mmCIF file of C-alpha atoms and ligand atoms in Angstrom:
data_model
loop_
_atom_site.group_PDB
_atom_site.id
_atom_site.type_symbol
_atom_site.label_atom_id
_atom_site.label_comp_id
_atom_site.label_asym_id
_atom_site.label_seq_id
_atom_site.Cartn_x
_atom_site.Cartn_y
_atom_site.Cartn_z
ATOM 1 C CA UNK A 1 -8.876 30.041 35.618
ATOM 2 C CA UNK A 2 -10.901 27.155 36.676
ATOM 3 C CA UNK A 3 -9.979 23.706 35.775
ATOM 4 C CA UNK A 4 -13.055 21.884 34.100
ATOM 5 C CA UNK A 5 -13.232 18.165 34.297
ATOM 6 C CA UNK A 6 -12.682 18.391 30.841
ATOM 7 C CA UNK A 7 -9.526 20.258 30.648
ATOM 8 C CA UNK A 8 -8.510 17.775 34.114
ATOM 9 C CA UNK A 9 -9.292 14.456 31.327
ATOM 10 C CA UNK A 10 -7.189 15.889 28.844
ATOM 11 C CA UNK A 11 -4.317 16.733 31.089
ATOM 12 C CA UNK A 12 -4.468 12.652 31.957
ATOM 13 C CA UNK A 13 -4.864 11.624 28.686
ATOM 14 C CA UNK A 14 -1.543 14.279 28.030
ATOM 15 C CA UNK A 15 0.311 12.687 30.767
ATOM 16 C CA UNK A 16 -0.251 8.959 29.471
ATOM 17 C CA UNK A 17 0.733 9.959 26.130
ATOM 18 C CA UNK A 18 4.104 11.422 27.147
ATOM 19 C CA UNK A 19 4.942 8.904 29.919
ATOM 20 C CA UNK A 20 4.447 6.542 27.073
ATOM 21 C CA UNK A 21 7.172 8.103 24.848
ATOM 22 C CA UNK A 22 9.518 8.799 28.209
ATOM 23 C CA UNK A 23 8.727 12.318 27.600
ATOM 24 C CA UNK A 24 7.585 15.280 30.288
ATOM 25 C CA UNK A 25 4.384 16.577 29.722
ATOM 26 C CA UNK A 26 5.268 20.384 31.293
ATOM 27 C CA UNK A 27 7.898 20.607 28.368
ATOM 28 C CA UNK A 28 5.497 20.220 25.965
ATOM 29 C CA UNK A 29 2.993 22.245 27.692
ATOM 30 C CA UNK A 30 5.590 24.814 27.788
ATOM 31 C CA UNK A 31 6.211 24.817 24.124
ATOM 32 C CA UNK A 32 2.764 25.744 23.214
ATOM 33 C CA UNK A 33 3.422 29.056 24.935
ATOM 34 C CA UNK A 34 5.827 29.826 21.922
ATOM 35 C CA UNK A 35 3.916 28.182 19.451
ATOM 36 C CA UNK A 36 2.824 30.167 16.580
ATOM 37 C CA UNK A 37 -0.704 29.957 15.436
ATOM 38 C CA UNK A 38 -1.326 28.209 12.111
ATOM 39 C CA UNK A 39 -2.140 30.038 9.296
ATOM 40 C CA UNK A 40 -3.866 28.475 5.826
ATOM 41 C CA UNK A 41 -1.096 29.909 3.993
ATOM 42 C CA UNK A 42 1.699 27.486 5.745
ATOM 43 C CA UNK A 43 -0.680 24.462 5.888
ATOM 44 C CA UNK A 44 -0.905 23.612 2.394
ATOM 45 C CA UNK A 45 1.911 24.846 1.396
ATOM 46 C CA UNK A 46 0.189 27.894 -0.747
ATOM 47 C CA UNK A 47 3.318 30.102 -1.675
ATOM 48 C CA UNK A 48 5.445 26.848 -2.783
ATOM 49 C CA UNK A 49 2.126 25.804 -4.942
ATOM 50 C CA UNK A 50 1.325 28.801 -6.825
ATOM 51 C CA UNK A 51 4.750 28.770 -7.311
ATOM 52 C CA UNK A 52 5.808 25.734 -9.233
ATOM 53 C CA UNK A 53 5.342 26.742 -12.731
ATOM 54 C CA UNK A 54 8.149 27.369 -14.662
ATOM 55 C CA UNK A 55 7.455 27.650 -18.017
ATOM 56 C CA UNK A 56 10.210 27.070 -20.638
ATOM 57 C CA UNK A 57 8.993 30.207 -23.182
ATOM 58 C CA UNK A 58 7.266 33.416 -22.652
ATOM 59 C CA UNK A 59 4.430 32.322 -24.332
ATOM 60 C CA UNK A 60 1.230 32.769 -21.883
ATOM 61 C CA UNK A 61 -0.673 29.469 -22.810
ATOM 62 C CA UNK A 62 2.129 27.180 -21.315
ATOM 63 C CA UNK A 63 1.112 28.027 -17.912
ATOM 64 C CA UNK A 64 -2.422 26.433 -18.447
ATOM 65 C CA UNK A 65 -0.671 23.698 -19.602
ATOM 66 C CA UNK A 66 1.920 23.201 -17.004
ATOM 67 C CA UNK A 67 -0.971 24.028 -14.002
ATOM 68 C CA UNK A 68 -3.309 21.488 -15.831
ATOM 69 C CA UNK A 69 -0.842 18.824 -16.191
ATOM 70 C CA UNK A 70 -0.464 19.479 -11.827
ATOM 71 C CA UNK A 71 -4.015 19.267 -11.546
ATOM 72 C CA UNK A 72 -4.178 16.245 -12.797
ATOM 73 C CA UNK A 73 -1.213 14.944 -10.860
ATOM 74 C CA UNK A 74 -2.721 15.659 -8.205
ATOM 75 C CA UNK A 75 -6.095 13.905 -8.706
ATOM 76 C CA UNK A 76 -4.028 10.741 -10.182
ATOM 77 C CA UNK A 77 -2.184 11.071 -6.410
ATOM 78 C CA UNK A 78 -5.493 11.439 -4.482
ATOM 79 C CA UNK A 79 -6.756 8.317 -6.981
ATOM 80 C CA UNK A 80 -4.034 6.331 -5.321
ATOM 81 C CA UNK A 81 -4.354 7.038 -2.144
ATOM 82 C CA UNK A 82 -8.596 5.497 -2.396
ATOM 83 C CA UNK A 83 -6.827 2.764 -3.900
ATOM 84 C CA UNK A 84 -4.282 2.010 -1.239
ATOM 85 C CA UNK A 85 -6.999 2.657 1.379
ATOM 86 C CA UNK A 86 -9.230 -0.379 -0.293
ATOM 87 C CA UNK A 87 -6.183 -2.713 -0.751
ATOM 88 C CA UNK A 88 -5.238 -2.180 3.269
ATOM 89 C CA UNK A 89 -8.458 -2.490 4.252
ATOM 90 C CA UNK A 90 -8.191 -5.853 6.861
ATOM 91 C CA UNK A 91 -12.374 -6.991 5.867
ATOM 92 C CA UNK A 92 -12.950 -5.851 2.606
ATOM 93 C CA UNK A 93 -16.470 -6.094 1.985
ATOM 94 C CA UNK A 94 -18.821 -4.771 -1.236
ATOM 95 C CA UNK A 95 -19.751 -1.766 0.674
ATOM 96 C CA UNK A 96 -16.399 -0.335 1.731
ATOM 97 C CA UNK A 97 -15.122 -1.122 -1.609
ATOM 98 C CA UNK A 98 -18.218 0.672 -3.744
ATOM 99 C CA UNK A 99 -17.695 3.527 -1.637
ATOM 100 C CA UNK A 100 -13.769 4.081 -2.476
ATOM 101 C CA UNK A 101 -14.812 3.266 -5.813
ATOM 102 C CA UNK A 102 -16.972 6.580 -6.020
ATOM 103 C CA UNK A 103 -14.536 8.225 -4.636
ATOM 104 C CA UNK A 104 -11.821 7.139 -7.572
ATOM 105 C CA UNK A 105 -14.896 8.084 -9.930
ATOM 106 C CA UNK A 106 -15.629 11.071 -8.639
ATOM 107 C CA UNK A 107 -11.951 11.984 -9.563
ATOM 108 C CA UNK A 108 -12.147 10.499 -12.648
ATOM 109 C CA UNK A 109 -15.381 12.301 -13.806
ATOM 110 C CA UNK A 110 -14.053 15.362 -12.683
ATOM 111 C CA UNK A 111 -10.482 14.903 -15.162
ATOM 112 C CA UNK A 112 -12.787 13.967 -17.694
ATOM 113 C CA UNK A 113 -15.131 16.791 -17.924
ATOM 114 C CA UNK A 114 -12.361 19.131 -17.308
ATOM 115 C CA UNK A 115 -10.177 17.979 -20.157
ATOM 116 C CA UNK A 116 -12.435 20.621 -22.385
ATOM 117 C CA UNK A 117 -9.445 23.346 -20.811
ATOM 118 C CA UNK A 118 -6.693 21.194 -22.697
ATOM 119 C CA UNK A 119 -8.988 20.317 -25.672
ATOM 120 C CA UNK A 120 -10.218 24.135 -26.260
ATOM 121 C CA UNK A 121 -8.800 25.938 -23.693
ATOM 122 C CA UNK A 122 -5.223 27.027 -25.793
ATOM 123 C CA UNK A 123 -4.325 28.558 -28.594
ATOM 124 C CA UNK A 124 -3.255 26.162 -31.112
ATOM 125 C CA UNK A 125 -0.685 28.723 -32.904
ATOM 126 C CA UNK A 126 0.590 29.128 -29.120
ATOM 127 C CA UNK A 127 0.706 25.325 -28.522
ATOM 128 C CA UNK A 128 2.615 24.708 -31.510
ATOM 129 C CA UNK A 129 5.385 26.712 -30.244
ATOM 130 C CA UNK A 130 5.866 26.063 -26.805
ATOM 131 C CA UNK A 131 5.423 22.174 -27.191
ATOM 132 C CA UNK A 132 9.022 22.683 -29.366
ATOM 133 C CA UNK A 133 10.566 23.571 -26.159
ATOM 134 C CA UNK A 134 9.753 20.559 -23.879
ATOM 135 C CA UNK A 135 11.035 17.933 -26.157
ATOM 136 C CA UNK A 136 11.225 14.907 -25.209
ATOM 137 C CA UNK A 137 8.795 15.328 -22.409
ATOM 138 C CA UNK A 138 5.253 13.794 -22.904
ATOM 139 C CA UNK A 139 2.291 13.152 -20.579
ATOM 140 C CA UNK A 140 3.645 9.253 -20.995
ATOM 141 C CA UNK A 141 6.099 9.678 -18.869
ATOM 142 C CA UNK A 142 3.378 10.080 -15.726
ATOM 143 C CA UNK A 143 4.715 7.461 -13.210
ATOM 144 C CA UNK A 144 1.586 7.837 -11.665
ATOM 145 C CA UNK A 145 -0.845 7.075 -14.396
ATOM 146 C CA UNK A 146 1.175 3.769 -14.206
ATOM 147 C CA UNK A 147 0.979 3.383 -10.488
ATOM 148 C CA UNK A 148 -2.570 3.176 -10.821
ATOM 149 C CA UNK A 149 -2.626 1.049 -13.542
ATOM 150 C CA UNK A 150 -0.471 -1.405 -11.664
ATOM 151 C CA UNK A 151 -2.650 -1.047 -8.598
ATOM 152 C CA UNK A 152 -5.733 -1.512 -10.351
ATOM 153 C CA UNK A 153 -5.466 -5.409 -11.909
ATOM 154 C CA UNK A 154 -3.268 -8.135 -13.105
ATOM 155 C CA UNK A 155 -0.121 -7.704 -15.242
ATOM 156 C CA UNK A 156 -1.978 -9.810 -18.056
ATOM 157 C CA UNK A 157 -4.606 -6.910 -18.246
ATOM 158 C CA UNK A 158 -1.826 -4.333 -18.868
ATOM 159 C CA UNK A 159 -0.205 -6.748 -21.509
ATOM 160 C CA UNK A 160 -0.189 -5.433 -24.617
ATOM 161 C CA UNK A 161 -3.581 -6.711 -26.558
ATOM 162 C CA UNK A 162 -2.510 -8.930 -29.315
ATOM 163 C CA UNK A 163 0.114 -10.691 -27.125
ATOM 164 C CA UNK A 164 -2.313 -11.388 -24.304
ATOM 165 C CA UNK A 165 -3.286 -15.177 -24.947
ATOM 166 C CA UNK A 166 0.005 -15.659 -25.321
ATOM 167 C CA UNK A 167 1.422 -14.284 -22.294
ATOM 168 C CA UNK A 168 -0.969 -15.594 -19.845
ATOM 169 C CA UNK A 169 0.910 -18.461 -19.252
ATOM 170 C CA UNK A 170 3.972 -16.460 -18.360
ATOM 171 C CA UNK A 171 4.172 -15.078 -14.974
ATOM 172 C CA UNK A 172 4.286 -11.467 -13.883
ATOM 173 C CA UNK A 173 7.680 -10.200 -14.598
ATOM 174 C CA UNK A 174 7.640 -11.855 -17.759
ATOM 175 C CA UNK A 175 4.589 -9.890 -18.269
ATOM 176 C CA UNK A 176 5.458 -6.900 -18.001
ATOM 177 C CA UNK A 177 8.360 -6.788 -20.687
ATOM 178 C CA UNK A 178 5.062 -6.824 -22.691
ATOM 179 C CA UNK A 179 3.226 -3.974 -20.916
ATOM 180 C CA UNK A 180 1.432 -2.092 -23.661
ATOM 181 C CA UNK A 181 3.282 0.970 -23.274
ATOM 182 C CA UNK A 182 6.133 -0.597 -23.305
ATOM 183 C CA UNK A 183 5.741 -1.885 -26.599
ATOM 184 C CA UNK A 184 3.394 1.084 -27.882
ATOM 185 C CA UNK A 185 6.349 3.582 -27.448
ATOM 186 C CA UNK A 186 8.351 3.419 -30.509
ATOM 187 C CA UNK A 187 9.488 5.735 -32.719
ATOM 188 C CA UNK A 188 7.194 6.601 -35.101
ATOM 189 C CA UNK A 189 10.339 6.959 -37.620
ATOM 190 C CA UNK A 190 12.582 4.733 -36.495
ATOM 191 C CA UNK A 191 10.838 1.794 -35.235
ATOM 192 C CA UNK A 192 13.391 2.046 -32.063
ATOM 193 C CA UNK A 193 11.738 2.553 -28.223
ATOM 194 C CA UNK A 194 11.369 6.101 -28.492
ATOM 195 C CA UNK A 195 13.809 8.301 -26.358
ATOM 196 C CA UNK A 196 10.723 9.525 -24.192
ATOM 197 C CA UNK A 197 10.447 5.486 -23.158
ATOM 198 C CA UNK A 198 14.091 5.050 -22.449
ATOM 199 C CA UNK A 199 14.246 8.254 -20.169
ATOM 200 C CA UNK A 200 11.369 7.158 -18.761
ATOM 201 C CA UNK A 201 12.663 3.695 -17.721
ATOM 202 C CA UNK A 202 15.654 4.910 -16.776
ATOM 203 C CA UNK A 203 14.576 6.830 -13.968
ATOM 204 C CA UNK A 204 11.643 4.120 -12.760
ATOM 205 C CA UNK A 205 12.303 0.989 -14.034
ATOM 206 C CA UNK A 206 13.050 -0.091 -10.765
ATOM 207 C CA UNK A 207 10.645 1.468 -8.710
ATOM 208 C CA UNK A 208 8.256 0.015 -11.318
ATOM 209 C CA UNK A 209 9.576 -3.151 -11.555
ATOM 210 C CA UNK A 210 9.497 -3.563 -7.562
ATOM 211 C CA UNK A 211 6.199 -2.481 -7.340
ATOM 212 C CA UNK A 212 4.739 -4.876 -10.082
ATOM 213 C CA UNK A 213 6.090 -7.512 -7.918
ATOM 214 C CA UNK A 214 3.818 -5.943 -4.912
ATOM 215 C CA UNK A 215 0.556 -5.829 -6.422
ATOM 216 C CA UNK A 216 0.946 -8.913 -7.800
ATOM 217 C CA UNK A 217 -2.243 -10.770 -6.031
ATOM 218 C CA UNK A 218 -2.618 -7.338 -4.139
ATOM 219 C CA UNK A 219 -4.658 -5.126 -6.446
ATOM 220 C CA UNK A 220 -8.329 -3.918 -6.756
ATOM 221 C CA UNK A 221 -8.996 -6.867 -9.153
ATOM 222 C CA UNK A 222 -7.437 -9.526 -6.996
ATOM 223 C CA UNK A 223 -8.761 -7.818 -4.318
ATOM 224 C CA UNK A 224 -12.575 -7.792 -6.239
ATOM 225 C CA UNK A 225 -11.660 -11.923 -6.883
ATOM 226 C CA UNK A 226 -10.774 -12.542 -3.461
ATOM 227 C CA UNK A 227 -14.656 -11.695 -1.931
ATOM 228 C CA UNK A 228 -17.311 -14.213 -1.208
ATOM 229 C CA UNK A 229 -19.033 -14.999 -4.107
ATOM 230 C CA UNK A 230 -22.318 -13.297 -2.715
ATOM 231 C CA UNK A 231 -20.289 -10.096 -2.628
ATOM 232 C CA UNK A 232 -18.879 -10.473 -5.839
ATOM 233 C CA UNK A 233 -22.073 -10.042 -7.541
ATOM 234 C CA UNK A 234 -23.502 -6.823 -5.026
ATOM 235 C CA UNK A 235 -24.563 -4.756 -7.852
ATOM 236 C CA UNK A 236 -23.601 -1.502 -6.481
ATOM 237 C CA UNK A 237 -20.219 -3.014 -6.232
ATOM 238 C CA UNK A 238 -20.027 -4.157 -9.963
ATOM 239 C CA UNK A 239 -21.720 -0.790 -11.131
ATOM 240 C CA UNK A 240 -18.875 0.870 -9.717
ATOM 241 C CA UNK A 241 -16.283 -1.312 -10.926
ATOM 242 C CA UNK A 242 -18.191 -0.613 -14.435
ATOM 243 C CA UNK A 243 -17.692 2.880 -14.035
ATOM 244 C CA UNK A 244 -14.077 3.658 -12.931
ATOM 245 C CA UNK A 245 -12.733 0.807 -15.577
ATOM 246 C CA UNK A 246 -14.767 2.721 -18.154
ATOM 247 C CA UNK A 247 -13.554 5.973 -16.828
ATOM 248 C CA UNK A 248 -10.285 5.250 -16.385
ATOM 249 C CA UNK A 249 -9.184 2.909 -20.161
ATOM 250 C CA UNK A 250 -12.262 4.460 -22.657
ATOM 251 C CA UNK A 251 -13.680 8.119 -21.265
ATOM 252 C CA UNK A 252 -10.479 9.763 -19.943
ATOM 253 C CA UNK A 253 -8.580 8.484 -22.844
ATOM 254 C CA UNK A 254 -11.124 9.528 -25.894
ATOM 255 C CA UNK A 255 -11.266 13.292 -24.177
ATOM 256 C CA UNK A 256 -6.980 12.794 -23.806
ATOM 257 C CA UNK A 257 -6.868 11.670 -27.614
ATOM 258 C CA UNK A 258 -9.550 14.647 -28.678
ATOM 259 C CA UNK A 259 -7.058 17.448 -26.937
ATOM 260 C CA UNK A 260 -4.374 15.254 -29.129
ATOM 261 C CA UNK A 261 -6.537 15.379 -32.278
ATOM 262 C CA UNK A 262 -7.344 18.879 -31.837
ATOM 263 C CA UNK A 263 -3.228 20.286 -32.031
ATOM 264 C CA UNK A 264 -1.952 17.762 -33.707
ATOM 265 C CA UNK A 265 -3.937 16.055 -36.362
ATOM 266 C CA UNK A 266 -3.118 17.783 -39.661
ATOM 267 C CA UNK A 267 -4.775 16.526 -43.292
ATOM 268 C CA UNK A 268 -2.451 14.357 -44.543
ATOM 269 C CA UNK A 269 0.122 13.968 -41.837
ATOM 270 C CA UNK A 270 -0.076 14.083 -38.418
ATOM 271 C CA UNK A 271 2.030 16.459 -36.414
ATOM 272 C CA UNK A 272 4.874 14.379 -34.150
ATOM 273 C CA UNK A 273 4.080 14.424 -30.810
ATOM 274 C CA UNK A 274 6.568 15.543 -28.326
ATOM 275 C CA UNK A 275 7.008 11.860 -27.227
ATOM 276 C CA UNK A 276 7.833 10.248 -30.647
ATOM 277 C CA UNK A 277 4.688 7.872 -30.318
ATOM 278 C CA UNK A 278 2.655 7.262 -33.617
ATOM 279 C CA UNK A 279 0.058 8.628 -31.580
ATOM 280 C CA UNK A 280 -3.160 8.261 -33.865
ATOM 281 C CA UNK A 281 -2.648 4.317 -33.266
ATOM 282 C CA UNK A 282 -0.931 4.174 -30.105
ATOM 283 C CA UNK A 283 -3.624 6.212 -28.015
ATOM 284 C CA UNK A 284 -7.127 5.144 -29.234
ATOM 285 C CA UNK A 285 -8.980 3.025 -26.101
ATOM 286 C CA UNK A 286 -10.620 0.907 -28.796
ATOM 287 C CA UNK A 287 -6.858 -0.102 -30.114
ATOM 288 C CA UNK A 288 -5.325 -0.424 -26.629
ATOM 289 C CA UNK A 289 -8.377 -2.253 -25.403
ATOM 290 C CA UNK A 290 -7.299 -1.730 -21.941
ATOM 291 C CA UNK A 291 -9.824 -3.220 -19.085
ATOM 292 C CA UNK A 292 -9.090 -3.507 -15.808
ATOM 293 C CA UNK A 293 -11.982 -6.181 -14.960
ATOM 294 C CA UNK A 294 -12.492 -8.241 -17.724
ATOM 295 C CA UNK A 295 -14.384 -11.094 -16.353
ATOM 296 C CA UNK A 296 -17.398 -8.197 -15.089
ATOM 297 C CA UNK A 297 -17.546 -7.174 -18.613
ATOM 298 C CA UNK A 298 -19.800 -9.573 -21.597
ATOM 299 C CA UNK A 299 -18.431 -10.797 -24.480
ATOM 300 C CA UNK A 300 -20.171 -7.944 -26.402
ATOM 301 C CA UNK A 301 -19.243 -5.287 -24.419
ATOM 302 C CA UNK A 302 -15.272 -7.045 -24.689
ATOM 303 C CA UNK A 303 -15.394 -6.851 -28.028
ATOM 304 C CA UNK A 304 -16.935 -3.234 -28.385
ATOM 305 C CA UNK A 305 -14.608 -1.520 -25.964
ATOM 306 C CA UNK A 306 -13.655 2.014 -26.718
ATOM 307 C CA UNK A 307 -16.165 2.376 -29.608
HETATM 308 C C1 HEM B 1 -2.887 19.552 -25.470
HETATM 309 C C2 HEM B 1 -2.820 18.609 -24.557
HETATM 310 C C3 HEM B 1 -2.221 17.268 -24.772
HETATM 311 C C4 HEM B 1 -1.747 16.672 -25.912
HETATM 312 C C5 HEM B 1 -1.723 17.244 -27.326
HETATM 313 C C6 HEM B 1 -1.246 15.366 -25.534
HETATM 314 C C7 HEM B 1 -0.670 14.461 -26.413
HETATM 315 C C8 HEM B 1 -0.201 13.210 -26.069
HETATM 316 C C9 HEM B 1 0.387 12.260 -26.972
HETATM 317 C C10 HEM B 1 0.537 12.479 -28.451
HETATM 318 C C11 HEM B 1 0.715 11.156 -26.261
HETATM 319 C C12 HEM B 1 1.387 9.871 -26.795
HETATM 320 C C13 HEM B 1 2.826 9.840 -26.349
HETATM 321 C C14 HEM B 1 3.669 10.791 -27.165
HETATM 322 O O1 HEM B 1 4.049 10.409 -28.270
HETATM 323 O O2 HEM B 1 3.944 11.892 -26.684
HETATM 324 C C15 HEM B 1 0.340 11.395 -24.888
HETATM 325 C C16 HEM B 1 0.467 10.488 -23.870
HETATM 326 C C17 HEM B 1 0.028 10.708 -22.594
HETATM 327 N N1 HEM B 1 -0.408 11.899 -22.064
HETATM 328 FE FE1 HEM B 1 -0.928 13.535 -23.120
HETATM 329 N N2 HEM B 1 -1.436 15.193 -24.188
HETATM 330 C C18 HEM B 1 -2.021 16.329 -23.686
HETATM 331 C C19 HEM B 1 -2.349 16.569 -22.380
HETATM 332 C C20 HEM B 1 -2.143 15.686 -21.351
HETATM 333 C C21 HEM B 1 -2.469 15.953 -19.970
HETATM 334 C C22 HEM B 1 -3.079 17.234 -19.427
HETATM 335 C C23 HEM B 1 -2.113 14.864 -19.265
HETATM 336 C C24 HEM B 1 -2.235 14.736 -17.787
HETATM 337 C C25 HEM B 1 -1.292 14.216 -17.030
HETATM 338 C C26 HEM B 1 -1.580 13.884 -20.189
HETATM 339 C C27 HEM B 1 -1.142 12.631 -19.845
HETATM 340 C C28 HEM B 1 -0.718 11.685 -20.755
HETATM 341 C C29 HEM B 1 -0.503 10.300 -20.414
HETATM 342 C C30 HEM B 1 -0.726 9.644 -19.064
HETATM 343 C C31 HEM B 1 -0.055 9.681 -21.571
HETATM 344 C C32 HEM B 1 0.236 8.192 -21.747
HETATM 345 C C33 HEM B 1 -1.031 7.523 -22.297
HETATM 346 C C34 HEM B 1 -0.845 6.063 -22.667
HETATM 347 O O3 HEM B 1 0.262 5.534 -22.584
HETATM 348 O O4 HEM B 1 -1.858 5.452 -23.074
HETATM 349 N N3 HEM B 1 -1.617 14.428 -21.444
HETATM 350 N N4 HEM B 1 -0.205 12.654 -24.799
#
């Protein structure tokens, strides 16, 4: 076998690499020998994916639910990782941001227009079963939804709406004791935080709590407040930040609240949803009014969000 410059560079860089670490090159060399080839299978993980549904009836439409709920997991996880990647970034500028921002629309247009598989894709008669069994489970109880909330602007913005004047003189952690769904999640019966909420906190206050503290200052807003002025007003970059904060507090929602509206309005009296919420005036965007950029936004367009 004849050995190419190419293969003789590599070998170098090899050797620095390993010296680096106090390790011997031949070792590893050796290992390779032994080393099995990679197969797709193994690399993402395909038998443990395809495998994580457990439903908790035998009725066939709660796999699309369970698999659709993942899906969307999974775009709310690749969501934060474009976020992280534009808070790290050491010289933000308008153009790195607006193109992270795509990418977090691009996953937000895509959980938008496939919400049709929640809003028609079941059975009702099937739906209203199996949603018995998962009591008191609820889509509000997404720690990630709220990760990206927290990532994406100021406490105040999160605040529930009819306290916000009044809380922005209180700083961050006093803010979020007011966090709307906080406050939204009470018993539709009792008046009490529902038991969805206090499950919920129990398992992430903390982790929610500490990372409140972190994005305090250190979130796409800050980070949008923190450019030159010149940058500020790029207008791909505000065009974006138009588009995910629409996506993200009015479009995703109104699809979210048809899928709710579709099993669980009823003439008269609303079905209870699995988590307790009065849902038909917690969930509406144009009651939550939740905007991640206020100051891009006019008055007008303030005051007719979600309608
Ligand atoms: C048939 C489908 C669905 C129905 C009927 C439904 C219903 C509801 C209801 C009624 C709530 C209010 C909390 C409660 O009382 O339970 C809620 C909250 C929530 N659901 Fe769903 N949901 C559906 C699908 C989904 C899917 C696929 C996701 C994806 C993860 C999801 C994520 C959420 C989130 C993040 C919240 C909290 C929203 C907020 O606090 O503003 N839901 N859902």
């Amino acid at each position: 076998m004849e050995i190419t410059p190419k293969i003789q560079e590599l070998l170098q860089r090899l050797e620095e690499k390993y010296q680096m670490e106090g390790q011997q090159m031949e070792t590893y060399l050796e290992g390779l020998v032994y080393n099995n080839y990679l197969d797709y299978w193994d690399y993402i993980h395909l038998e443990a994916l395809i495998n994580l549904q457990h439903p908790r009836t035998d009725i066939p439409d709660e796999n699309i639910f369970i698999i659709y709920h993942q899906i969307t997991e999974l775009y709310f996880k690749l969501s934060l990782l474009e976020i992280d990647q534009i808070l790290k970034h050491p010289k933000l500028d308008a153009v790195y941001f607006t193109a992270k921002l795509k990418r977090l629309i691009a996953y937000f247009t895509n959980l938008t227009h496939s919400f049709e598989i929640m809003v028609n894709g079941m059975a009702p008669e099937q739906f209203l079963k199996f949603r018995l069994s998962l009591l008191p489970a609820s889509g509000f109880q997404s720690v990630q939804y709220r990760m990206i909330e927290i990532a994406s602007t100021d406490m105040i913005n999160l605040v529930e709406h009819p306290f916000r004047s009044e809380c922005a003189v209180k700083n961050s952690s006093e803010q979020y004791e007011f966090i709307y769904w906080k406050k939204g999640a009470t018993d539709a019966a009792s008046g009490k935080k529902t038991l969805t909420l206090r499950r919920f906190e129990e398992k992430y206050k903390e982790q929610l709590t500490s990372l409140a503290k972190h994005h305090e200052g250190h979130n796409l807003y800050a980070k949008f407040k923190s450019l030159s002025a010149d940058e500020q007003s790029n207008p791909a970059l505000l065009a974006a930040l138009k588009e995910y904060d629409g996506l993200v507090n009015v479009h995703w929602p109104n699809v979210h609240l048809k899928s709710a509206g579709r099993y669980l309005a009823k003439p008269g009296k609303a079905i209870a949803a699995t988590g307790g919420t009065n849902w038909e005036s917690y969930l509406p965007p144009k009651i939550q009014r939740r905007v991640f950029f206020p100051s891009i936004w006019d008055e007008q367009e303030l005051e007719n969000w979600g309608k």
